[in-house]
Short mmCIF file of C-alpha atoms in Angstrom, two decimals:
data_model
loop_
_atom_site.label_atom_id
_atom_site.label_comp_id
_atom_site.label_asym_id
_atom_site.label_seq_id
_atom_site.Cartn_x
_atom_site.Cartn_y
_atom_site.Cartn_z
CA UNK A 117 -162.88 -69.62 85.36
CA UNK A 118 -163.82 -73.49 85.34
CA UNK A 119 -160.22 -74.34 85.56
CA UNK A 120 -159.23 -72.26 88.25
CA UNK A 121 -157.40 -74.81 89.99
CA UNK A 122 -155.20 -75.42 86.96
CA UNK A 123 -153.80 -71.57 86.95
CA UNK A 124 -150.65 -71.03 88.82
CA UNK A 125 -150.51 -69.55 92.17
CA UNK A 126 -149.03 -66.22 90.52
CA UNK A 127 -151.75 -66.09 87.90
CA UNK A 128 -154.20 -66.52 90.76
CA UNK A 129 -153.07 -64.17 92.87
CA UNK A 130 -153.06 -61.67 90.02
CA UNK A 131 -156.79 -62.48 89.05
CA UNK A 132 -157.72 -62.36 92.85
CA UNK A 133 -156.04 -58.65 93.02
CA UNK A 134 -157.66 -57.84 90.12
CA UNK A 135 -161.04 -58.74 91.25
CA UNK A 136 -160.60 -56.53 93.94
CA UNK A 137 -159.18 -53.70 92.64
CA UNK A 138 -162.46 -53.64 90.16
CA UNK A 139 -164.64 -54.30 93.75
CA UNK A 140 -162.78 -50.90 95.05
CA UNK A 141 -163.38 -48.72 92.04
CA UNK A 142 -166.62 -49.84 91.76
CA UNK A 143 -167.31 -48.59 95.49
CA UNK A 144 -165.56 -45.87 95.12
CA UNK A 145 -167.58 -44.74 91.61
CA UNK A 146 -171.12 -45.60 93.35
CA UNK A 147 -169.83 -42.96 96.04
CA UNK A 148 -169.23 -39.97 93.14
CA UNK A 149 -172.29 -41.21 91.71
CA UNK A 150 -174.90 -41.08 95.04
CA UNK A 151 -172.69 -37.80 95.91
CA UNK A 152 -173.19 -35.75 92.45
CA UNK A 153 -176.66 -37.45 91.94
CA UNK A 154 -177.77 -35.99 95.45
CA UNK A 155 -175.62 -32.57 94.45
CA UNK A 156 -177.59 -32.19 91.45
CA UNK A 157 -180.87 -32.98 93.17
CA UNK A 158 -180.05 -30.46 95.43
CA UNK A 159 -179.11 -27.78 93.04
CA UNK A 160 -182.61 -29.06 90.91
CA UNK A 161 -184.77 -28.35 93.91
CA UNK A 162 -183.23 -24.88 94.30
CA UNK A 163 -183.64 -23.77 91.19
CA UNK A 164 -187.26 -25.16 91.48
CA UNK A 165 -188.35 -23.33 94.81
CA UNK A 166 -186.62 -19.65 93.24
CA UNK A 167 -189.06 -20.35 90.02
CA UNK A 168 -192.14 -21.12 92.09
CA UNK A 169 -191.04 -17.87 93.98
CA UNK A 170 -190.68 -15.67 91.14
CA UNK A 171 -194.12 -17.23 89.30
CA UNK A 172 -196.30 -16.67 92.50
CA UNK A 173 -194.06 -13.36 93.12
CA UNK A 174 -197.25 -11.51 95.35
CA UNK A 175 -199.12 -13.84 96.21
CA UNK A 176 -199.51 -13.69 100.13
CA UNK A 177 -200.66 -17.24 100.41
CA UNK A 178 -197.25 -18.69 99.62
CA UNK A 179 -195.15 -16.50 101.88
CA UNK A 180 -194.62 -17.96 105.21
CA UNK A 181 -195.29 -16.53 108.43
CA UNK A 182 -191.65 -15.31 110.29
CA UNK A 183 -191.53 -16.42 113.55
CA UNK A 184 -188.53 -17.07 115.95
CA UNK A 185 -186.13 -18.97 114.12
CA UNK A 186 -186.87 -17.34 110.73
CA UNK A 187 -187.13 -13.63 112.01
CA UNK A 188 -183.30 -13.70 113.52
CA UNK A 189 -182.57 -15.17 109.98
CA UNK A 190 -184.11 -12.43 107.98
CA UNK A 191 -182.37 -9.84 110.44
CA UNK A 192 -179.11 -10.98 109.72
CA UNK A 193 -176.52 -9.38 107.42
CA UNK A 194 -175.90 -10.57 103.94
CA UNK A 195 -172.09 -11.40 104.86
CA UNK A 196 -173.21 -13.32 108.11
CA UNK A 197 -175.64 -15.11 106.05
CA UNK A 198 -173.58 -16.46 104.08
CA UNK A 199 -170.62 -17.05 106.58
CA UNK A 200 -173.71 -19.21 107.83
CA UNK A 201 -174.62 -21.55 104.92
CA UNK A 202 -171.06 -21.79 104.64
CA UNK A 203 -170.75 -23.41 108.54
CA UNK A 204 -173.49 -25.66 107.20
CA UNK A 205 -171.63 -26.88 104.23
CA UNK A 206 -168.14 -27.13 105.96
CA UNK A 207 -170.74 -29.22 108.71
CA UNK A 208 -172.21 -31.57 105.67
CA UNK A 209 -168.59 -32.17 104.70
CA UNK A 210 -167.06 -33.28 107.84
CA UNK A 211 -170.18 -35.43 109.10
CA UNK A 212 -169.96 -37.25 105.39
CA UNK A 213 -166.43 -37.61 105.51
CA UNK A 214 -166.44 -39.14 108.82
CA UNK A 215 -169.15 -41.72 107.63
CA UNK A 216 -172.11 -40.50 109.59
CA UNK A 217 -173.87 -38.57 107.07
CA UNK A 218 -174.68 -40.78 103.75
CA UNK A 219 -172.87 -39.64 100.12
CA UNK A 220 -176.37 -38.94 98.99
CA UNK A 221 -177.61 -36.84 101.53
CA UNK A 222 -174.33 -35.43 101.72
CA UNK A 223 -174.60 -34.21 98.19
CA UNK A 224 -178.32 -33.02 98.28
CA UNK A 225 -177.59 -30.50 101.75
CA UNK A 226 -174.31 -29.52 99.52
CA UNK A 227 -176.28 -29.00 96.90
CA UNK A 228 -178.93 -26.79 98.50
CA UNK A 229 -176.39 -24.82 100.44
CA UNK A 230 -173.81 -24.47 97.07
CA UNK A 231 -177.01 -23.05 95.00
CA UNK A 232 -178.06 -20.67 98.04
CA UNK A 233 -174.65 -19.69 98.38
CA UNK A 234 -174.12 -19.01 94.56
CA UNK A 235 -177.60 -17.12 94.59
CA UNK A 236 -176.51 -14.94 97.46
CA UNK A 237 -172.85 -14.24 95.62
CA UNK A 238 -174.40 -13.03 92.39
CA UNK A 239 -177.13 -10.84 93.81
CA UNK A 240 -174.41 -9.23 96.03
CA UNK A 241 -172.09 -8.47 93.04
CA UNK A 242 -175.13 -7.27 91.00
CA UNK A 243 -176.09 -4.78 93.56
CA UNK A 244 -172.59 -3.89 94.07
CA UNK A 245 -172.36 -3.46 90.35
CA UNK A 246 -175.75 -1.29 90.45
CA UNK A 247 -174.08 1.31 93.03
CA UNK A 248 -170.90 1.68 91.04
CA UNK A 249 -172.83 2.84 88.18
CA UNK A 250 -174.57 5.37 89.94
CA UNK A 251 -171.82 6.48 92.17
CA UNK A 252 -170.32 7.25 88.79
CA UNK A 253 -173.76 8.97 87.68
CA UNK A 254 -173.21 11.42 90.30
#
């Protein structure tokens, strides 16, 4: 605009509205984008660690030592497991909503926690499925 001073105050103000209504969207697209970026990352990594389990499936070297922490995790029930990881997520939600926790980040612990969640969902319907069938056997 190398005239700009020539435009009328209406055609101005329009441009000017314009301008930022394309600054908005913009900021509001890089959010999706750093979000579902991070959420796929997330859901990459996953996927990643369950493969490197299943490859190196008895090999002692890789499996970690329970201690504390990790022992009352393991002793836990498969429901409050996953009332757990969901806690976490509902967590990563509100701290990213109220601006502490970045869109990125955000995403990537969402994504983690969705895949682990989805994991834990379909091997509970699979071994649901699996005693069905042979309470029907019988």
């Amino acid at each position: 605009m190398l005239y700009y001073e020539k435009l009328s105050k209406s055609t101005r103000t329009r441009a000017a509205m314009l301008l930022l209504l394309l600054f908005m969207v913009l900021a509001v697209v890089d959010l999706f984008i750093s979000f579902f970026g991070g959420l796929v990352l997330g859901v990459l990594l996953v996927q990643f660690e369950l493969e490197v389990l299943r490859f190196f499936k008895r090999s002692s070297a890789l499996i970690p030592k329970q201690n504390g922490t990790w022992k009352r995790y393991s002793n836990l029930s498969r429901e409050y497991k996953m009332l757990l990881k969901a806690g976490m997520l509902s967590i990563v939600f509100i701290l990213m909503f109220a601006g502490v926790l970045h869109t990125f980040w955000g995403g990537l612990f969402s994504g983690v926690l969705l895949a682990l969640l989805a994991d834990n969902a379909i091997r509970y319907q699979q071994q649901r499925s699996r005693q069905r069938i042979t309470v029907k056997k019988n």
